[in-house]
mmCIF file of C-alpha atoms in Angstrom:
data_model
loop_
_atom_site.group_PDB
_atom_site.id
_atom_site.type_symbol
_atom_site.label_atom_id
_atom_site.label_comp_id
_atom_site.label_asym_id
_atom_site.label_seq_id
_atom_site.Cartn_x
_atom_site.Cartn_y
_atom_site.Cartn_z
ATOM 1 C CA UNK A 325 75.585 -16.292 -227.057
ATOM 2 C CA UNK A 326 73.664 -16.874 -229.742
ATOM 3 C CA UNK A 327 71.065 -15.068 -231.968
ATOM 4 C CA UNK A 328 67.870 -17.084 -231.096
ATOM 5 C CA UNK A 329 68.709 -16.479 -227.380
ATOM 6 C CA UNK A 330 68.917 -12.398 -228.154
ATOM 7 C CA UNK A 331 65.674 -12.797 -229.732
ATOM 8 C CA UNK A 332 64.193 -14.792 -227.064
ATOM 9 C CA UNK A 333 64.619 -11.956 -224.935
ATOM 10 C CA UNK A 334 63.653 -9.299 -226.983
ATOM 11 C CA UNK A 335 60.268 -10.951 -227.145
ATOM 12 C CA UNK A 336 60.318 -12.159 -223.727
ATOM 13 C CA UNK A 337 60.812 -8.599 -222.926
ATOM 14 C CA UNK A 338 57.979 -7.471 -225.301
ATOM 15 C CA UNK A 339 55.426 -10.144 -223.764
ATOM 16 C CA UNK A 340 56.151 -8.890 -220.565
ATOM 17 C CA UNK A 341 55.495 -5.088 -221.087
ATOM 18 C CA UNK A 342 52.402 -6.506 -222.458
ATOM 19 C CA UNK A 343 51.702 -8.430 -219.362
ATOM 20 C CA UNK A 344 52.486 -5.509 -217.444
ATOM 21 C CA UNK A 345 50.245 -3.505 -219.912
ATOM 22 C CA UNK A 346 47.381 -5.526 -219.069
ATOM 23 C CA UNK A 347 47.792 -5.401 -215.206
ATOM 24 C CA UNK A 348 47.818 -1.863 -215.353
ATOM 25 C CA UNK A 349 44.735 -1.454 -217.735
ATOM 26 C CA UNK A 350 42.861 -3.781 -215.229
ATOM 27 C CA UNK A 351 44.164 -1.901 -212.408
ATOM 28 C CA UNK A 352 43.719 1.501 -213.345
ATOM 29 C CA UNK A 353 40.275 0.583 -215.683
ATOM 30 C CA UNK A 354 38.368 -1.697 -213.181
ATOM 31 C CA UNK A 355 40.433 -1.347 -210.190
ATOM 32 C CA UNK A 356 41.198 -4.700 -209.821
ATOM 33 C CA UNK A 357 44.623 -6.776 -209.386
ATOM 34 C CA UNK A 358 45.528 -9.317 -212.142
ATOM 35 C CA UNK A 359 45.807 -12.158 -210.493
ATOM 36 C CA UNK A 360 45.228 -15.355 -211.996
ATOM 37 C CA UNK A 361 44.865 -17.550 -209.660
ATOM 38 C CA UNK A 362 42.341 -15.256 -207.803
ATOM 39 C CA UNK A 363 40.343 -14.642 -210.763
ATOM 40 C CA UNK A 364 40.145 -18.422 -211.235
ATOM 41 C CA UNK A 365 40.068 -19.361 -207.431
ATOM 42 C CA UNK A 366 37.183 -16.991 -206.274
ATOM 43 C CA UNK A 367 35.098 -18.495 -209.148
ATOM 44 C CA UNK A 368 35.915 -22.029 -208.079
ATOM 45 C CA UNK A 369 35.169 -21.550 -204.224
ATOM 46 C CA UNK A 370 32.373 -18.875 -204.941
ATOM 47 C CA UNK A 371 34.086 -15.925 -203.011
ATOM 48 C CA UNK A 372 34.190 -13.962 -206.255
ATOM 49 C CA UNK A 373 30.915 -14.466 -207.011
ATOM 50 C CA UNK A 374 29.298 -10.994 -206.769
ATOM 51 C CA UNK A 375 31.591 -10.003 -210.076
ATOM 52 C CA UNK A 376 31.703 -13.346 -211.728
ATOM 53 C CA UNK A 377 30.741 -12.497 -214.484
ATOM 54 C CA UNK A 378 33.720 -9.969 -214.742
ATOM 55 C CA UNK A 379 35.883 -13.111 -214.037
ATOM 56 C CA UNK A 380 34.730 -14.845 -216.326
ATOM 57 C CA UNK A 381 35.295 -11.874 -219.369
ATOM 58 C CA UNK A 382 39.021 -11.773 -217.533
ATOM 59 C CA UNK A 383 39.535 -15.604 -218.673
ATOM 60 C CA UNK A 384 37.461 -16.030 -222.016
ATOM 61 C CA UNK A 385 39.972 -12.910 -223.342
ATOM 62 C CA UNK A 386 42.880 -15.245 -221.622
ATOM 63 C CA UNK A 387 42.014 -17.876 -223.558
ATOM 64 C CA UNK A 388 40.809 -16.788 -226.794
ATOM 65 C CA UNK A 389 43.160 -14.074 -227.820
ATOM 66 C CA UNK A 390 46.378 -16.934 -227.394
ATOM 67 C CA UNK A 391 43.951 -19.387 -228.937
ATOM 68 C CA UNK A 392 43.458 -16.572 -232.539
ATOM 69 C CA UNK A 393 47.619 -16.325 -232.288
ATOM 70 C CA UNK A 394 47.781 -19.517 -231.802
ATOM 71 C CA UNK A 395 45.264 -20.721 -235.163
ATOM 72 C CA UNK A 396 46.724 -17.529 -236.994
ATOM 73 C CA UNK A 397 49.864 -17.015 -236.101
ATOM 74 C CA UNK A 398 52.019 -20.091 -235.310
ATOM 75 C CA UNK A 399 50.807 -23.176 -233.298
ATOM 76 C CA UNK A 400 53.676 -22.774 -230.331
ATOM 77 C CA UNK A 401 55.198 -26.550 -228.535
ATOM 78 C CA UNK A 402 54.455 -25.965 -225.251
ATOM 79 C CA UNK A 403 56.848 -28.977 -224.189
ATOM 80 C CA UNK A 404 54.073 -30.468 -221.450
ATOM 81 C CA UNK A 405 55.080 -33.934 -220.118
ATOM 82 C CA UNK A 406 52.535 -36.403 -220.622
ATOM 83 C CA UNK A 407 52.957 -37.832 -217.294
ATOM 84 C CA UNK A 408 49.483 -37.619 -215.881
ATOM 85 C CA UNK A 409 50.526 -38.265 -212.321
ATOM 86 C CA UNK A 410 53.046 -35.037 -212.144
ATOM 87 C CA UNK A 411 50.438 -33.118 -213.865
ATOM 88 C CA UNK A 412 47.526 -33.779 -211.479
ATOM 89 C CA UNK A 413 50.446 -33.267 -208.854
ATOM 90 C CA UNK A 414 52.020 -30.368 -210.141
ATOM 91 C CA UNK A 415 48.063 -28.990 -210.765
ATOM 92 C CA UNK A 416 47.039 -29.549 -206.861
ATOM 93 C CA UNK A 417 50.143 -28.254 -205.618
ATOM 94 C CA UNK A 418 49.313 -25.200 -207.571
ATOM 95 C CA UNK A 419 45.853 -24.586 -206.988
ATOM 96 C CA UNK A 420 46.449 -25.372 -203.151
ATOM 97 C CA UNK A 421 49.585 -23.427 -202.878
ATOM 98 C CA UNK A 422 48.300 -19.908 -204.970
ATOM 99 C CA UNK A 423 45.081 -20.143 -202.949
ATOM 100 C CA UNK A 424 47.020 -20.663 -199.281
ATOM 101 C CA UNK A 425 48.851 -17.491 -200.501
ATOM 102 C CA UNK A 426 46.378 -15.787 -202.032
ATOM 103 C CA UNK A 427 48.563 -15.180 -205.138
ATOM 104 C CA UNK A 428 50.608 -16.937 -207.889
ATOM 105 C CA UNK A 429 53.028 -15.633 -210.596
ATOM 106 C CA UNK A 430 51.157 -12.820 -211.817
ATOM 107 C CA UNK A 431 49.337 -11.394 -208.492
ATOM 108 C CA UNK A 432 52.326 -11.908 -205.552
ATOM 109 C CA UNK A 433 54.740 -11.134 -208.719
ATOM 110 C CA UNK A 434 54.246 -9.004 -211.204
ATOM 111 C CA UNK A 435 51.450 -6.856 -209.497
ATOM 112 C CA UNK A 436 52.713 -7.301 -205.633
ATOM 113 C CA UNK A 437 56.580 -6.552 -207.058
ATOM 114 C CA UNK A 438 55.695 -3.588 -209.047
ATOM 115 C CA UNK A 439 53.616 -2.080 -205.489
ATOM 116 C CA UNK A 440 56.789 -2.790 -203.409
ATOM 117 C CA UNK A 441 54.555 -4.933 -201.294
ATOM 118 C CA UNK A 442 56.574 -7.033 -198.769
ATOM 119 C CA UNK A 443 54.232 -9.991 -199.510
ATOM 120 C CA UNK A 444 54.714 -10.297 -203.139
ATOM 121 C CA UNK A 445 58.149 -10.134 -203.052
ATOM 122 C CA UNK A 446 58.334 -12.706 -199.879
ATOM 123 C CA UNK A 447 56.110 -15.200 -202.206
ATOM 124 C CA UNK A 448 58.172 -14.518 -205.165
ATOM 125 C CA UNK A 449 61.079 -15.724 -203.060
ATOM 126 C CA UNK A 450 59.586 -18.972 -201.577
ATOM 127 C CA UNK A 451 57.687 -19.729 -205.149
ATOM 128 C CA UNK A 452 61.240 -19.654 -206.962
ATOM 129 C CA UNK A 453 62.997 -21.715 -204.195
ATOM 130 C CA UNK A 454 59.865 -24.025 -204.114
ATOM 131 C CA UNK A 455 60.213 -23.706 -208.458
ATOM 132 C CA UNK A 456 63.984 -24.167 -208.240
ATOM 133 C CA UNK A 457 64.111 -27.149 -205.983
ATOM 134 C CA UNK A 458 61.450 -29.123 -207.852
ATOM 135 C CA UNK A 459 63.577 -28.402 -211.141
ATOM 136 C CA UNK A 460 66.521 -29.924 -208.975
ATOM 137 C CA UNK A 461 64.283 -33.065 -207.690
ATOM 138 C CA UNK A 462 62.213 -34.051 -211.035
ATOM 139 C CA UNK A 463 64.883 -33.123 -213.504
ATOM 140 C CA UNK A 464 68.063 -33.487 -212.417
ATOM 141 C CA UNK A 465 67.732 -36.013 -209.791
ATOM 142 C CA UNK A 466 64.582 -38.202 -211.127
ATOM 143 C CA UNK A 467 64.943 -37.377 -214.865
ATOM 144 C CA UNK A 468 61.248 -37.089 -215.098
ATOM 145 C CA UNK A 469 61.027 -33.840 -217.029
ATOM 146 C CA UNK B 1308 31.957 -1.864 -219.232
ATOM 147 C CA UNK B 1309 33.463 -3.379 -216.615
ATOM 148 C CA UNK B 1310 33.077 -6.793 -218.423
ATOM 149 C CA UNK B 1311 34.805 -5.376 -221.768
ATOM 150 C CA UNK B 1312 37.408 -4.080 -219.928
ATOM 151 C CA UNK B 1313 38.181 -6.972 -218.102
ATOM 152 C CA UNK B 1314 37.873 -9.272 -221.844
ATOM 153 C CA UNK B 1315 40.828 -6.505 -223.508
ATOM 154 C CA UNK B 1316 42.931 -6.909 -219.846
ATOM 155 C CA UNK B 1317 42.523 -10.431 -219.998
ATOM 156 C CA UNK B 1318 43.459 -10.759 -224.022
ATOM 157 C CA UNK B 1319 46.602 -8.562 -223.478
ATOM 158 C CA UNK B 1320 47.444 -10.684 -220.840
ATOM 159 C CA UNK B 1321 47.369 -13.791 -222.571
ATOM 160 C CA UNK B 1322 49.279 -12.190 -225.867
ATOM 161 C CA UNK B 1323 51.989 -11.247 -223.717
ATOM 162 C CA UNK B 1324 52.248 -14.490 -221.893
ATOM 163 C CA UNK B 1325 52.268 -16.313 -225.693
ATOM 164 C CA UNK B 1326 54.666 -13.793 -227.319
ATOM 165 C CA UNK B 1327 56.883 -13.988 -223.914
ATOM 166 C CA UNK B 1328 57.156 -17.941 -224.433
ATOM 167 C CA UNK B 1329 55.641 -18.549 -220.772
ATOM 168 C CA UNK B 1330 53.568 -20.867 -222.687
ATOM 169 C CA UNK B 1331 56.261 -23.037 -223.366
ATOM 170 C CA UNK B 1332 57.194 -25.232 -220.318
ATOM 171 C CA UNK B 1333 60.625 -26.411 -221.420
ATOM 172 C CA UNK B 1334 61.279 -22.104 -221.225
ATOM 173 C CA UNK B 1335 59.818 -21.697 -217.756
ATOM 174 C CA UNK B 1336 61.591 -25.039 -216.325
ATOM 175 C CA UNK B 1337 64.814 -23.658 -217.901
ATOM 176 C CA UNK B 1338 64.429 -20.635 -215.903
ATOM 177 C CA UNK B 1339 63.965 -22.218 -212.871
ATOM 178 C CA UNK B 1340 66.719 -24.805 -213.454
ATOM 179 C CA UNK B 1341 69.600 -22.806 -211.788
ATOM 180 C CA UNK B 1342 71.792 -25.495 -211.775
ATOM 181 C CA UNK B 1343 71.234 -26.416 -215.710
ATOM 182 C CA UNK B 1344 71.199 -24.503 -218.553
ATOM 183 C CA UNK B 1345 69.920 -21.617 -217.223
ATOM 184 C CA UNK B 1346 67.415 -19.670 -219.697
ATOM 185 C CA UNK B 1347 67.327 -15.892 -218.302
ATOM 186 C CA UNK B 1348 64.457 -15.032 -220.792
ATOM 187 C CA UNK B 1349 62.101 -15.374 -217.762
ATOM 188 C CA UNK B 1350 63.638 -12.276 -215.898
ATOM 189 C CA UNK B 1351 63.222 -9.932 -218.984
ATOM 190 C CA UNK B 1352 59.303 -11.056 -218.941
ATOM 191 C CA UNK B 1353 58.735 -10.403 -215.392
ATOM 192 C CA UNK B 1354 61.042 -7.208 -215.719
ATOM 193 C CA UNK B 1355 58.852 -5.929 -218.862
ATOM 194 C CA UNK B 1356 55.937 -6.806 -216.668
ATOM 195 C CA UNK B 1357 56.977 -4.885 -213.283
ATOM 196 C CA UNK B 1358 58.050 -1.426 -215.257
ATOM 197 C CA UNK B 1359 54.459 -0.420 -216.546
ATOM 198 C CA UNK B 1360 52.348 -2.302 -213.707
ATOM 199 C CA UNK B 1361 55.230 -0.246 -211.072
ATOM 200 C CA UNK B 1362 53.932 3.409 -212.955
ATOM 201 C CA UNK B 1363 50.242 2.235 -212.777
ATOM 202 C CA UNK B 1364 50.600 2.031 -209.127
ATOM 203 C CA UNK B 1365 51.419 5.204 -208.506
ATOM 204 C CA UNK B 1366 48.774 7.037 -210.620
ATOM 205 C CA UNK B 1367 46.547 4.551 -208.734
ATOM 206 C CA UNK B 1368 47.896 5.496 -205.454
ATOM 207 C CA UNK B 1369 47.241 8.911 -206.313
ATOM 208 C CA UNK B 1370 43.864 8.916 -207.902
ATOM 209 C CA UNK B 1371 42.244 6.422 -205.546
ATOM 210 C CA UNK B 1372 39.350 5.461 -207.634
ATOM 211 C CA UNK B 1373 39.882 3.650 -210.881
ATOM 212 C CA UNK B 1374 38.254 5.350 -214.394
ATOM 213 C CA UNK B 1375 35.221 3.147 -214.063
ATOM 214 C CA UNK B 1376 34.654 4.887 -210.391
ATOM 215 C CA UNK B 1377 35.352 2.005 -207.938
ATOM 216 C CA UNK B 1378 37.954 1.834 -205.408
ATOM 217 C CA UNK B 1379 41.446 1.033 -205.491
ATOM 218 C CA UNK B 1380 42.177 -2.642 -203.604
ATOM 219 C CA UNK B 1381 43.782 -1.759 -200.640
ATOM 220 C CA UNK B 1382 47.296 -2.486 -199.180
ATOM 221 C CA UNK B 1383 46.869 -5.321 -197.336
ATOM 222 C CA UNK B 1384 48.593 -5.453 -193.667
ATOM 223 C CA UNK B 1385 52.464 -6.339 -194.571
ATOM 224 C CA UNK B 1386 51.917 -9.534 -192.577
ATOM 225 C CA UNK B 1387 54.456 -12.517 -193.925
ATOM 226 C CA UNK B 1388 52.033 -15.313 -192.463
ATOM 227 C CA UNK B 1389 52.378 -18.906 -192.588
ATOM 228 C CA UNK B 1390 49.797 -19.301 -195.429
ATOM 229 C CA UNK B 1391 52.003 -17.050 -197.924
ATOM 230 C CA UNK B 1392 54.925 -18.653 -196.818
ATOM 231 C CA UNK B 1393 53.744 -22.329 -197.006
ATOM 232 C CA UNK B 1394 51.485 -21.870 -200.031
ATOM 233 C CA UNK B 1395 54.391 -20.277 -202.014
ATOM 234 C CA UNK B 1396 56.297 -22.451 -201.684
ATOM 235 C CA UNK B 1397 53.995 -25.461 -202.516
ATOM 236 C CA UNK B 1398 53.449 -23.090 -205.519
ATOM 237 C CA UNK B 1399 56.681 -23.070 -206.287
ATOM 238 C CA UNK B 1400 56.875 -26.723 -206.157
ATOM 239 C CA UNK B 1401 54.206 -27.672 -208.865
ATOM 240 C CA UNK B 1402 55.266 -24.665 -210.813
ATOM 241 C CA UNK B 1403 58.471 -26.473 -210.973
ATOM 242 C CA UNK B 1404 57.760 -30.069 -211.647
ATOM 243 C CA UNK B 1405 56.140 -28.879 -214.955
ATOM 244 C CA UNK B 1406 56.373 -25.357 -215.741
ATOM 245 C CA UNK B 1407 53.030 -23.963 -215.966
ATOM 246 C CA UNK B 1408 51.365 -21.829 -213.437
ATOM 247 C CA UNK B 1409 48.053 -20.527 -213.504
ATOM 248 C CA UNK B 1410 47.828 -17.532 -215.615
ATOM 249 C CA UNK B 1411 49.340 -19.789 -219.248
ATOM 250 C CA UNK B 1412 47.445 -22.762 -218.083
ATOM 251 C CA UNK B 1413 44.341 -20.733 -219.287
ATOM 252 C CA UNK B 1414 46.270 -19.284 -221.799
ATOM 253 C CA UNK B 1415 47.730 -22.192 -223.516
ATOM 254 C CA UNK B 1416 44.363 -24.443 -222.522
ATOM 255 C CA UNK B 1417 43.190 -24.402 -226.522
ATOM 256 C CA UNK B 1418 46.682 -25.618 -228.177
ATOM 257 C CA UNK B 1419 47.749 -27.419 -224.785
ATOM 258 C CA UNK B 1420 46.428 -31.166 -225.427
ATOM 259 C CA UNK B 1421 44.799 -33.294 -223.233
ATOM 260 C CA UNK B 1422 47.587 -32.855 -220.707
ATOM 261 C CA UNK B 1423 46.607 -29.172 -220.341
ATOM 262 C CA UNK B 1424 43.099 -30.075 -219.191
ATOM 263 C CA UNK B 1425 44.382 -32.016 -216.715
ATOM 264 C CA UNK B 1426 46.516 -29.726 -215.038
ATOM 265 C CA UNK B 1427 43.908 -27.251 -215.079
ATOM 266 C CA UNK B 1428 41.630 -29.632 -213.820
ATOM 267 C CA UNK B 1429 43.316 -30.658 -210.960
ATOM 268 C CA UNK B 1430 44.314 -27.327 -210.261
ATOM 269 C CA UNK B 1431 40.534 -26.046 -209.670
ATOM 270 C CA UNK B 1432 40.484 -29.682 -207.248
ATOM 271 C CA UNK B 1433 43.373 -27.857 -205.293
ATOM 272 C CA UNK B 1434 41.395 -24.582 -204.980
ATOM 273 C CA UNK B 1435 38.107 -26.267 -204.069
ATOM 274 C CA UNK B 1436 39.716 -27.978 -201.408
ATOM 275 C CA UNK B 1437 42.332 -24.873 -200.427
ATOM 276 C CA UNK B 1438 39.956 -23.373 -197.824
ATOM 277 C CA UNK B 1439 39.632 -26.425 -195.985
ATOM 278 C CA UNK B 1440 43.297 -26.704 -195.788
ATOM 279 C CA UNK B 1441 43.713 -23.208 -194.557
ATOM 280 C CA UNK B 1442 41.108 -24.101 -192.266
ATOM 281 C CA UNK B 1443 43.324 -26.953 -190.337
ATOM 282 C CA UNK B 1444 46.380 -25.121 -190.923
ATOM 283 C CA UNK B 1445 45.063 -22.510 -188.894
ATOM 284 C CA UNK B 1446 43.678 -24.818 -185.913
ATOM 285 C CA UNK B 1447 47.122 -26.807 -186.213
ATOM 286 C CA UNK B 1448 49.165 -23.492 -185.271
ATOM 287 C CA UNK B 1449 45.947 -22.340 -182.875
ATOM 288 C CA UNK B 1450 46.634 -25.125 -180.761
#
């Protein structure tokens, strides 16, 4: 075990108190779950449109507060193939999937998880099978990523 | 108010997810990749993440209105329907091929190249055509 790895997960853990921070502030503040992909999706189909415009302050703060680290702080690889067909793949399976099940990493996970809500944690299962078998398929087997 | 609010939640959000490293794709894919060099750092994010959100619950629970006076969402019926269980996994699927889900696409979309944009593009594609798949999904196990 090496150093980098403890520090990976000393931040990893710090991020995520911070993510958790943020769901609870949004919970507790505007009574709303932090869900990406429903923030996003009920702006893009226009069943979220009688708070857009709280939507849309939910994904300008998203954007611009990584985009300030990210000019001030340290410019981070994100590692993203380059292979436009698996990302207009991998983006249509997500924005289909989340929307079928109402809920992606950070709704169904992190705020369906923390309520002990039988959904969450069922689509936190089939998301990391579904996560873990692609990783088998496009990695392992087709050496893609 | 509500608007503020929702810019701070939505800034926290995306420092944790950069600090974290769910950003970074090769870290998420690791995670996933069971059968590889498996990268736990993953479990201590979503771990951090589930220990506040888990407390804010139950003062929600409790309270039942929120400080800016509106409703808590309610439970929805524990129902394990097809839709969770089909659109998880598909989810799961793109989540894997690349490593980004929704939540850092947005995050990452002004240091993520053009490849970012394109994800996130195709991504709002899926959801604008989502209902209409829910639509025959629903008439396919109707019938």
């Amino acid at each position: 075990m090496s150093i980098t790895w403890q520090t990976d997960w000393t931040l990893g853990l710090i991020g995520g108190l911070l993510i958790g921070l943020a769901a609870s502030l949004f919970l507790l503040v505007n009574g709303r779950i932090m869900g990406a992909s429903g923030i996003i999706g009920g702006l893009v189909d226009g069943s979220g449109r009688h708070n857009a415009a709280e939507r849309v302050s939910f994904l300008l703060g998203l954007a611009i507060v990584p985009g300030l680290m990210a000019l001030l702080w340290y410019r981070p690889d994100t590692h993203l193939t380059k292979n436009v067909a698996l990302l207009v793949g991998a983006g249509l399976l997500v924005g289909i999937g989340t929307r079928l099940a109402n809920g992606c990493t950070s709704g169904h996970g992190v705020c369906g998880i923390s309520r002990l809500s039988l959904r969450g944690i069922v689509a936190t299962v089939f998301y990391l099978v579904g996560g873990g078998i692609s990783v088998i398929v496009f990695r392992h087997v087709l050496g893609v990523v | 108010m509500r608007n503020i609010f929702a810019f701070i939640a939505g800034g926290i959000f995306g420092a944790g997810l950069f600090v974290s490293g769910m950003v970074d794709t090769a870290k998420v894919i690791g995670w996933l990749d069971i059968f590889g060099a498996w990268d736990p750092t993953l479990a201590f994010v979503l771990g951090g993440a589930i220990i506040p959100t888990f407390f804010a619950w139950r003062i929600a629970e409790r309270r039942q209105r929120a400080f800016l006076d509106c409703p808590i969402p309610e439970r929805p019926q524990p129902v394990i329907g097809r839709n969770l269980v089909i659109g998880s996994f598909m989810f799961g699927l793109g989540w894997g091929m690349i490593g980004l889900c929704p939540g850092p696409s947005v995050a990452s979309i002004t240091f993520n190249g053009v490849g970012g944009l394109i994800f996130v593009a195709a991504m709002i594609a899926g959801m604008l055509v989502a209902p209409a798949i829910r639509t025959r999904l629903e008439a396919a196990s109707a019938s």
